[in-house]
Amino acid sequence: MRIFTLAFKDLLQTTRDVRTAVFVVVMPLLFTYFLIAVNGGASGSSTDSRLALAFINHDPNGIVSAQFFNLLGNSEVVRLGVPDENAQARISEQVRDGTYTAAVIVPAGYSEQLIAGTPVKPQVIVDQGSESGQSALNAIETASDRLQGALQTARQTTQTFEARQPFTDATARQNFFNEALAAATGAWKTPTLTVRTEQGGTQSTGNQVSPATQLSPGILVQFVVLGLVSICVVFFLERKTQTLSRMLTTPISPLGILLGHGLAMAGLIFFQEILLITFGQIAFGVDYLRDPLAVLLVMVALAVWAASLGLLIAVFARVMEQVVMFSLIAMFTLSTLGGCWFPLEITGPVFSTIGHLTPSAWAMEGFQNVIVRGQGIGAVLLPVGILMAYTVVFFSIVTWKFQRRTSLNMA
């Protein structure tokens, strides 16, 4: 009962400090909104991030140029734009200034020449020295190669059919060829065999990876440390003003004092987690409610670990400024190494291995196993277990340091 009384006292004292509202509510919400908005918005956003490609067609009635347009339109790398006549006259300038990553200019007679077997290539305007330019050029060459393959298939199909049953006239032959070409190019929309690499677990197509699914839990994990500053300051001041020494003359034990302060810290962090998760779910569609129990386990483990870290900071700080300094150092170090700002999967193996030595990485792993990978409660047990192991280690150090300091003061 005394532990809960102490925790309630800490929470009451902390909520009267305006810094608590800033660190626990205002800053995390602003950072979450700003960073997600800057990086592309909500989960499932329809924003097209493909490279802009201008398509200028001087062969408007050609069947081959139309199929070339379709092949480029199906690309996952480029998105087509058809500039007006004024823009076409300035297309080189528009590629230079970044309006378009590249431009494809199909010459007059393009379809007729290719059908006749005369090799002809469209003009491509692109900055090959840039990474995006190379990506666009590769996409254009891929579409061109597929078009050549489709033409060859259409020719062979037409010849095979004609050998069995001659066409009535040239128009019938051309119509058959056009249909065969359309079928051959259309096959690239739905290839017979696709190879896709996935992480374990089921992920619905409606919950694709987005900036929100990375940054919403990332900001949450980052700010759990900063949100502890106010209660850490309360604990620190109790040490410096000898309030803790007077507490020790009451029936509450040293362990009870630590548990009381730790419970207040965990409660404050849990409130912050609820706030940020609700905001992420409603404002950005991050699917935390896919498995509420799994997310709840990660929330509790994260809050308890953060409380043990807060106690660690409070017992080792010698002056008030160190409380804030240690909190900021912990926040930025754990956020960077733990993959709060970017997925550890995109980093090198050394950085990823080092990152997974931090508890913040496992908190992110737990959240993203649910909201990104679509997994259930079984997938969060390991991250939760590792967070609790860190909690035991941190709290053991806190207990040793606090009892050592207490025995010295009593002496």
CSV table of C-alpha atoms in Angstrom, one decimal:
chain,number,residue,atom,x,y,z
A,1,MET,CA,0.0,0.0,0.0
A,2,ARG,CA,2.8,2.4,0.8
A,3,ILE,CA,4.3,1.7,-2.6
A,4,PHE,CA,1.1,2.8,-4.3
A,5,THR,CA,0.9,5.9,-2.1
A,6,LEU,CA,4.5,6.9,-3.1
A,7,ALA,CA,3.7,6.3,-6.7
A,8,PHE,CA,0.5,8.4,-6.5
A,9,LYS,CA,2.5,11.2,-4.8
A,10,ASP,CA,5.1,11.1,-7.6
A,11,LEU,CA,2.4,11.3,-10.3
A,12,LEU,CA,0.6,14.1,-8.6
A,13,GLN,CA,3.8,16.1,-8.1
A,14,THR,CA,4.9,15.4,-11.7
A,15,THR,CA,1.6,16.4,-13.4
A,16,ARG,CA,1.8,19.8,-11.7
A,17,ASP,CA,5.0,20.5,-13.6
A,18,VAL,CA,4.3,22.0,-17.1
A,19,ARG,CA,7.4,20.2,-18.4
A,20,THR,CA,5.5,16.9,-18.0
A,21,ALA,CA,2.9,18.0,-20.6
A,22,VAL,CA,5.7,19.1,-22.9
A,23,PHE,CA,7.8,16.0,-22.7
A,24,VAL,CA,5.0,13.4,-22.4
A,25,VAL,CA,2.3,14.8,-24.6
A,26,VAL,CA,3.1,17.9,-26.8
A,27,MET,CA,6.6,16.9,-28.2
A,28,PRO,CA,5.8,13.3,-29.0
A,29,LEU,CA,2.6,14.2,-30.8
A,30,LEU,CA,4.2,17.0,-32.8
A,31,PHE,CA,7.2,14.9,-33.8
A,32,THR,CA,5.0,12.0,-34.8
A,33,TYR,CA,2.7,14.2,-37.0
A,34,PHE,CA,5.6,16.2,-38.5
A,35,LEU,CA,7.9,13.3,-39.4
A,36,ILE,CA,5.1,11.1,-40.8
A,37,ALA,CA,3.8,14.0,-42.9
A,38,VAL,CA,7.2,14.9,-44.2
A,39,ASN,CA,8.0,11.3,-45.1
A,40,GLY,CA,4.9,10.5,-47.1
A,41,GLY,CA,1.9,10.4,-44.8
A,42,ALA,CA,-0.4,7.7,-43.5
A,43,SER,CA,-0.3,3.9,-43.8
A,44,GLY,CA,-1.8,2.8,-47.1
A,45,SER,CA,-1.3,6.2,-48.7
A,46,SER,CA,-1.9,6.3,-52.4
A,47,THR,CA,1.1,8.6,-53.1
A,48,ASP,CA,2.9,7.4,-56.2
A,49,SER,CA,6.6,7.4,-55.5
A,50,ARG,CA,7.7,6.2,-58.9
A,51,LEU,CA,10.0,8.3,-61.1
A,52,ALA,CA,8.3,10.7,-63.5
A,53,LEU,CA,8.8,9.8,-67.2
A,54,ALA,CA,7.6,12.0,-70.0
A,55,PHE,CA,6.2,10.0,-73.0
A,56,ILE,CA,6.1,12.0,-76.3
A,57,ASN,CA,4.6,10.0,-79.1
A,58,HIS,CA,5.1,11.1,-82.7
A,59,ASP,CA,3.5,7.8,-83.9
A,60,PRO,CA,0.0,8.3,-82.3
A,61,ASN,CA,-1.9,5.7,-84.4
A,62,GLY,CA,0.8,3.0,-84.2
A,63,ILE,CA,-0.1,-0.3,-82.5
A,64,VAL,CA,3.5,-0.9,-81.4
A,65,SER,CA,3.9,2.6,-79.8
A,66,ALA,CA,0.6,2.0,-78.0
A,67,GLN,CA,1.9,-1.3,-76.6
A,68,PHE,CA,5.2,0.4,-75.6
A,69,PHE,CA,3.2,3.0,-73.7
A,70,ASN,CA,1.3,0.2,-71.9
A,71,LEU,CA,4.5,-1.6,-71.0
A,72,LEU,CA,6.0,1.5,-69.5
A,73,GLY,CA,2.7,2.2,-67.7
A,74,ASN,CA,2.9,-1.1,-66.0
A,75,SER,CA,6.4,-0.4,-64.6
A,76,GLU,CA,6.9,-0.3,-60.9
A,77,VAL,CA,9.8,2.1,-61.4
A,78,VAL,CA,8.4,4.9,-63.6
A,79,ARG,CA,5.1,6.7,-63.9
A,80,LEU,CA,4.1,8.1,-67.2
A,81,GLY,CA,3.2,11.7,-68.0
A,82,VAL,CA,2.2,13.0,-71.4
A,83,PRO,CA,3.3,16.7,-71.7
A,84,ASP,CA,1.5,19.1,-73.8
A,85,GLU,CA,3.0,20.7,-77.0
A,86,ASN,CA,4.5,23.6,-75.1
A,87,ALA,CA,6.1,21.3,-72.6
A,88,GLN,CA,7.4,19.0,-75.4
A,89,ALA,CA,9.4,21.9,-76.8
A,90,ARG,CA,11.1,22.3,-73.4
A,91,ILE,CA,11.4,18.7,-72.5
A,92,SER,CA,15.2,18.7,-72.2
A,93,GLU,CA,15.0,21.7,-69.8
A,94,GLN,CA,12.3,19.9,-67.8
A,95,VAL,CA,14.5,16.8,-67.4
A,96,ARG,CA,17.4,19.0,-66.2
A,97,ASP,CA,15.2,20.9,-63.7
A,98,GLY,CA,13.7,17.6,-62.3
A,99,THR,CA,10.2,18.0,-63.5
A,100,TYR,CA,10.7,14.6,-65.2
A,101,THR,CA,13.4,12.1,-64.4
A,102,ALA,CA,13.6,11.1,-68.1
A,103,ALA,CA,11.8,11.5,-71.4
A,104,VAL,CA,11.0,9.0,-74.2
A,105,ILE,CA,10.4,10.4,-77.7
A,106,VAL,CA,8.8,7.9,-80.1
A,107,PRO,CA,9.6,8.8,-83.7
A,108,ALA,CA,7.1,8.9,-86.5
A,109,GLY,CA,6.7,5.6,-88.3
A,110,TYR,CA,8.0,3.7,-85.2
A,111,SER,CA,5.3,1.0,-85.4
A,112,GLU,CA,5.5,0.5,-89.1
A,113,GLN,CA,9.3,0.1,-89.1
A,114,LEU,CA,9.3,-2.4,-86.2
A,115,ILE,CA,6.6,-4.5,-87.8
A,116,ALA,CA,8.6,-4.6,-91.0
A,117,GLY,CA,11.6,-5.8,-89.0
A,118,THR,CA,13.6,-2.6,-89.3
A,119,PRO,CA,15.4,-1.9,-86.0
A,120,VAL,CA,14.5,1.5,-84.6
A,121,LYS,CA,14.8,2.9,-81.1
A,122,PRO,CA,13.0,5.8,-79.4
A,123,GLN,CA,15.0,8.8,-78.3
A,124,VAL,CA,15.7,8.9,-74.6
A,125,ILE,CA,16.6,12.1,-72.7
A,126,VAL,CA,18.0,11.3,-69.2
A,127,ASP,CA,20.9,12.2,-66.9
A,128,GLN,CA,22.7,8.9,-66.8
A,129,GLY,CA,25.0,10.3,-64.1
A,130,SER,CA,22.3,10.3,-61.5
A,131,GLU,CA,21.0,7.3,-59.6
A,132,SER,CA,17.3,8.1,-60.5
A,133,GLY,CA,18.3,8.6,-64.1
A,134,GLN,CA,19.9,5.2,-64.3
A,135,SER,CA,16.8,3.6,-62.7
A,136,ALA,CA,14.6,5.3,-65.2
A,137,LEU,CA,16.8,4.2,-68.1
A,138,ASN,CA,16.8,0.6,-66.9
A,139,ALA,CA,13.0,0.7,-66.8
A,140,ILE,CA,12.9,2.0,-70.3
A,141,GLU,CA,15.3,-0.6,-71.6
A,142,THR,CA,13.3,-3.3,-69.8
A,143,ALA,CA,10.1,-2.2,-71.5
A,144,SER,CA,11.9,-2.0,-74.9
A,145,ASP,CA,13.3,-5.5,-74.5
A,146,ARG,CA,9.8,-6.8,-73.6
A,147,LEU,CA,8.4,-5.1,-76.6
A,148,GLN,CA,10.9,-6.7,-78.9
A,149,GLY,CA,10.1,-10.1,-77.4
A,150,ALA,CA,6.4,-9.5,-77.8
A,151,LEU,CA,6.9,-8.5,-81.5
A,152,GLN,CA,8.8,-11.7,-82.1
A,153,THR,CA,6.1,-13.7,-80.4
A,154,ALA,CA,3.4,-12.0,-82.5
A,155,ARG,CA,5.3,-12.6,-85.8
A,156,GLN,CA,5.8,-16.3,-85.0
A,157,THR,CA,2.2,-16.7,-83.9
A,158,THR,CA,0.9,-15.1,-87.1
A,159,GLN,CA,3.2,-17.2,-89.3
A,160,THR,CA,2.2,-20.4,-87.6
A,161,PHE,CA,-1.5,-19.6,-87.9
A,162,GLU,CA,-1.1,-18.5,-91.5
A,163,ALA,CA,0.6,-21.8,-92.3
A,164,ARG,CA,-2.4,-23.7,-91.2
A,165,GLN,CA,-5.1,-21.4,-92.4
A,166,PRO,CA,-4.3,-18.5,-94.9
A,167,PHE,CA,-5.8,-15.1,-94.1
A,168,THR,CA,-8.4,-13.8,-96.4
A,169,ASP,CA,-6.6,-10.5,-97.0
A,170,ALA,CA,-3.8,-8.2,-95.6
A,171,THR,CA,-6.3,-6.5,-93.3
A,172,ALA,CA,-7.2,-9.8,-91.6
A,173,ARG,CA,-3.5,-10.7,-91.2
A,174,GLN,CA,-2.8,-7.3,-89.7
A,175,ASN,CA,-5.7,-7.6,-87.3
A,176,PHE,CA,-4.5,-11.0,-86.1
A,177,PHE,CA,-1.0,-9.7,-85.7
A,178,ASN,CA,-2.3,-6.7,-83.6
A,179,GLU,CA,-4.3,-9.1,-81.3
A,180,ALA,CA,-1.3,-11.4,-80.9
A,181,LEU,CA,1.0,-8.4,-80.1
A,182,ALA,CA,-1.6,-7.1,-77.5
A,183,ALA,CA,-1.8,-10.5,-75.9
A,184,ALA,CA,2.0,-10.9,-75.8
A,185,THR,CA,2.5,-7.5,-74.1
A,186,GLY,CA,-0.5,-8.0,-71.8
A,187,ALA,CA,1.1,-11.2,-70.5
A,188,TRP,CA,3.7,-9.0,-68.7
A,189,LYS,CA,0.9,-7.6,-66.6
A,190,THR,CA,0.3,-11.0,-65.0
A,191,PRO,CA,3.5,-13.0,-65.4
A,192,THR,CA,3.1,-16.8,-65.2
A,193,LEU,CA,5.6,-17.1,-62.4
A,194,THR,CA,6.5,-14.5,-59.8
A,195,VAL,CA,9.2,-14.8,-57.1
A,196,ARG,CA,8.6,-12.8,-53.9
A,197,THR,CA,10.7,-12.7,-50.8
A,198,GLU,CA,8.8,-12.1,-47.5
A,199,GLN,CA,9.6,-12.1,-43.8
A,200,GLY,CA,7.7,-14.8,-41.8
A,201,GLY,CA,4.1,-14.1,-41.0
A,202,THR,CA,1.1,-13.0,-42.9
A,203,GLN,CA,0.8,-9.5,-44.1
A,204,SER,CA,-2.4,-8.2,-45.7
A,205,THR,CA,-2.2,-6.2,-48.8
A,206,GLY,CA,-4.1,-3.4,-47.1
A,207,ASN,CA,-1.4,-2.8,-44.5
A,208,GLN,CA,1.7,-2.2,-46.6
A,209,VAL,CA,4.9,-0.9,-45.1
A,210,SER,CA,4.8,2.9,-45.0
A,211,PRO,CA,6.5,5.8,-43.1
A,212,ALA,CA,3.7,5.7,-40.5
A,213,THR,CA,4.4,2.0,-39.6
A,214,GLN,CA,8.1,2.9,-39.0
A,215,LEU,CA,7.8,6.3,-37.4
A,216,SER,CA,4.8,5.9,-35.2
A,217,PRO,CA,6.3,3.2,-33.0
A,218,GLY,CA,9.7,4.7,-33.5
A,219,ILE,CA,8.7,8.1,-32.0
A,220,LEU,CA,6.9,6.2,-29.2
A,221,VAL,CA,10.0,4.2,-28.3
A,222,GLN,CA,12.2,7.3,-28.6
A,223,PHE,CA,10.2,9.5,-26.3
A,224,VAL,CA,9.6,7.0,-23.5
A,225,VAL,CA,13.0,8.0,-22.1
A,226,LEU,CA,12.5,11.8,-22.4
A,227,GLY,CA,9.1,11.4,-20.8
A,228,LEU,CA,10.8,10.2,-17.6
A,229,VAL,CA,12.7,13.4,-17.0
A,230,SER,CA,10.1,15.0,-14.6
A,231,ILE,CA,9.9,11.9,-12.3
A,232,CYS,CA,13.6,11.4,-12.5
A,233,VAL,CA,14.0,15.0,-11.3
A,234,VAL,CA,11.6,14.3,-8.4
A,235,PHE,CA,13.6,11.3,-7.3
A,236,PHE,CA,16.9,13.2,-7.7
A,237,LEU,CA,15.7,16.1,-5.6
A,238,GLU,CA,14.5,13.6,-2.9
A,239,ARG,CA,18.1,12.3,-2.8
A,240,LYS,CA,19.7,15.7,-2.6
A,241,THR,CA,17.4,17.2,-0.1
A,242,GLN,CA,17.7,14.1,2.2
A,243,THR,CA,14.0,13.4,1.8
A,244,LEU,CA,14.9,9.8,1.0
A,245,SER,CA,16.9,9.5,4.2
A,246,ARG,CA,13.8,10.7,6.2
A,247,MET,CA,11.7,8.2,4.2
A,248,LEU,CA,13.9,5.4,5.4
A,249,THR,CA,13.0,6.1,9.0
A,250,THR,CA,9.4,5.2,8.1
A,251,PRO,CA,8.1,1.7,7.7
A,252,ILE,CA,8.7,1.7,3.9
A,253,SER,CA,11.9,-0.2,2.8
A,254,PRO,CA,14.5,0.9,0.4
A,255,LEU,CA,13.1,-1.6,-2.1
A,256,GLY,CA,9.7,-0.2,-1.6
A,257,ILE,CA,10.9,3.3,-2.3
A,258,LEU,CA,12.4,2.1,-5.6
A,259,LEU,CA,9.3,0.2,-6.5
A,260,GLY,CA,7.1,3.2,-5.7
A,261,HIS,CA,9.1,5.6,-7.9
A,262,GLY,CA,9.4,2.9,-10.6
A,263,LEU,CA,5.7,2.3,-10.6
A,264,ALA,CA,5.1,6.0,-11.1
A,265,MET,CA,7.5,6.1,-14.0
A,266,ALA,CA,5.9,3.0,-15.6
A,267,GLY,CA,2.4,4.5,-15.2
A,268,LEU,CA,3.4,7.8,-16.8
A,269,ILE,CA,5.1,6.0,-19.7
A,270,PHE,CA,2.1,3.7,-20.2
A,271,PHE,CA,-0.2,6.7,-20.4
A,272,GLN,CA,2.1,8.2,-23.0
A,273,GLU,CA,2.0,4.9,-25.0
A,274,ILE,CA,-1.8,4.8,-25.0
A,275,LEU,CA,-1.8,8.4,-26.2
A,276,LEU,CA,0.7,7.9,-29.1
A,277,ILE,CA,-0.8,4.5,-30.1
A,278,THR,CA,-4.3,6.0,-30.2
A,279,PHE,CA,-3.0,9.0,-32.3
A,280,GLY,CA,-1.2,6.6,-34.7
A,281,GLN,CA,-4.2,4.4,-35.1
A,282,ILE,CA,-6.7,7.2,-35.7
A,283,ALA,CA,-4.6,9.8,-37.6
A,284,PHE,CA,-2.4,7.6,-39.7
A,285,GLY,CA,-4.1,4.2,-39.8
A,286,VAL,CA,-1.3,2.3,-38.1
A,287,ASP,CA,-3.0,-1.0,-37.3
A,288,TYR,CA,-2.1,-1.5,-33.6
A,289,LEU,CA,-5.4,-3.1,-33.0
A,290,ARG,CA,-4.6,-6.0,-35.3
A,291,ASP,CA,-3.7,-7.9,-32.2
A,292,PRO,CA,-4.4,-5.8,-29.1
A,293,LEU,CA,-3.1,-8.3,-26.6
A,294,ALA,CA,0.2,-8.6,-28.3
A,295,VAL,CA,0.6,-4.8,-28.5
A,296,LEU,CA,-0.4,-4.6,-24.8
A,297,LEU,CA,2.4,-7.0,-23.8
A,298,VAL,CA,5.0,-4.9,-25.7
A,299,MET,CA,3.6,-1.7,-24.1
A,300,VAL,CA,3.8,-3.1,-20.6
A,301,ALA,CA,7.3,-4.5,-21.1
A,302,LEU,CA,8.5,-1.2,-22.7
A,303,ALA,CA,7.0,0.9,-19.8
A,304,VAL,CA,8.6,-1.4,-17.2
A,305,TRP,CA,12.0,-1.3,-18.9
A,306,ALA,CA,11.8,2.5,-19.4
A,307,ALA,CA,11.1,2.8,-15.7
A,308,SER,CA,14.1,0.8,-14.7
A,309,LEU,CA,16.2,3.0,-17.1
A,310,GLY,CA,14.7,6.1,-15.4
A,311,LEU,CA,15.7,4.8,-12.0
A,312,LEU,CA,19.2,4.1,-13.3
A,313,ILE,CA,19.6,7.7,-14.5
A,314,ALA,CA,18.2,9.1,-11.2
A,315,VAL,CA,20.5,7.1,-8.9
A,316,PHE,CA,23.7,7.8,-10.9
A,317,ALA,CA,23.1,11.5,-11.7
A,318,ARG,CA,25.2,13.8,-9.4
A,319,VAL,CA,23.7,17.1,-10.4
A,320,MET,CA,20.4,18.2,-11.8
A,321,GLU,CA,21.8,18.9,-15.2
A,322,GLN,CA,23.0,15.3,-15.5
A,323,VAL,CA,19.4,14.0,-15.3
A,324,VAL,CA,18.5,15.8,-18.5
A,325,MET,CA,21.8,15.1,-20.1
A,326,PHE,CA,21.8,11.4,-19.4
A,327,SER,CA,18.2,11.2,-20.6
A,328,LEU,CA,19.0,12.9,-23.9
A,329,ILE,CA,22.1,10.7,-24.4
A,330,ALA,CA,20.1,7.6,-23.8
A,331,MET,CA,17.2,8.8,-26.0
A,332,PHE,CA,19.4,9.6,-29.1
A,333,THR,CA,21.7,6.6,-28.7
A,334,LEU,CA,19.0,4.1,-28.3
A,335,SER,CA,16.8,5.6,-31.0
A,336,THR,CA,19.6,5.6,-33.5
A,337,LEU,CA,21.0,2.1,-32.8
A,338,GLY,CA,17.5,0.7,-32.1
A,339,GLY,CA,16.0,1.5,-35.5
A,340,CYS,CA,13.5,4.0,-34.4
A,341,TRP,CA,14.2,6.4,-37.3
A,342,PHE,CA,14.9,3.8,-40.0
A,343,PRO,CA,14.5,0.0,-40.3
A,344,LEU,CA,17.5,-2.0,-39.2
A,345,GLU,CA,16.8,-4.3,-42.1
A,346,ILE,CA,18.2,-1.6,-44.5
A,347,THR,CA,21.5,-1.2,-42.6
A,348,GLY,CA,24.6,-3.4,-42.9
A,349,PRO,CA,25.0,-6.6,-40.9
A,350,VAL,CA,27.4,-5.0,-38.4
A,351,PHE,CA,25.1,-2.1,-37.6
A,352,SER,CA,22.1,-4.4,-37.4
A,353,THR,CA,23.8,-6.7,-35.0
A,354,ILE,CA,24.9,-3.9,-32.8
A,355,GLY,CA,21.4,-2.4,-33.0
A,356,HIS,CA,19.9,-5.6,-31.7
A,357,LEU,CA,22.0,-5.4,-28.6
A,358,THR,CA,19.8,-2.5,-27.5
A,359,PRO,CA,16.4,-2.9,-25.8
A,360,SER,CA,14.9,-0.2,-28.1
A,361,ALA,CA,15.5,-2.5,-31.1
A,362,TRP,CA,13.5,-5.2,-29.5
A,363,ALA,CA,10.7,-2.9,-28.6
A,364,MET,CA,10.5,-1.9,-32.3
A,365,GLU,CA,10.7,-5.6,-33.2
A,366,GLY,CA,7.7,-6.3,-31.0
A,367,PHE,CA,5.5,-3.5,-32.4
A,368,GLN,CA,6.4,-4.1,-36.0
A,369,ASN,CA,5.9,-7.9,-35.8
A,370,VAL,CA,2.3,-7.0,-35.3
A,371,ILE,CA,1.7,-3.8,-37.3
A,372,VAL,CA,4.0,-4.5,-40.3
A,373,ARG,CA,4.4,-8.3,-40.4
A,374,GLY,CA,0.9,-9.2,-39.3
A,375,GLN,CA,2.0,-11.7,-36.7
A,376,GLY,CA,0.4,-12.5,-33.4
A,377,ILE,CA,1.1,-12.8,-29.7
A,378,GLY,CA,3.7,-15.6,-30.3
A,379,ALA,CA,5.9,-13.2,-32.3
A,380,VAL,CA,6.2,-10.7,-29.4
A,381,LEU,CA,7.2,-13.1,-26.7
A,382,LEU,CA,10.9,-12.9,-27.5
A,383,PRO,CA,11.0,-9.1,-27.7
A,384,VAL,CA,9.0,-8.9,-24.4
A,385,GLY,CA,11.3,-11.4,-22.8
A,386,ILE,CA,14.4,-9.5,-23.8
A,387,LEU,CA,12.9,-6.2,-22.5
A,388,MET,CA,12.1,-7.8,-19.2
A,389,ALA,CA,15.7,-9.2,-19.0
A,390,TYR,CA,17.1,-5.7,-19.5
A,391,THR,CA,14.7,-4.6,-16.8
A,392,VAL,CA,16.0,-7.1,-14.3
A,393,VAL,CA,19.6,-6.1,-15.1
A,394,PHE,CA,18.9,-2.4,-14.8
A,395,PHE,CA,16.9,-2.7,-11.6
A,396,SER,CA,19.5,-4.9,-10.0
A,397,ILE,CA,22.1,-2.2,-10.7
A,398,VAL,CA,19.7,0.4,-9.3
A,399,THR,CA,19.1,-1.6,-6.2
A,400,TRP,CA,22.8,-2.2,-5.6
A,401,LYS,CA,23.6,1.5,-6.1
A,402,PHE,CA,20.8,2.8,-4.0
A,403,GLN,CA,21.4,0.4,-1.1
A,404,ARG,CA,25.1,1.3,-1.2
A,405,ARG,CA,24.4,5.0,-1.1
A,406,THR,CA,21.8,4.5,1.6
A,407,SER,CA,24.3,2.5,3.8
A,408,LEU,CA,26.9,5.2,3.4
A,409,ASN,CA,24.4,8.0,4.3
A,410,MET,CA,23.2,6.0,7.4
A,411,ALA,CA,26.8,5.5,8.4
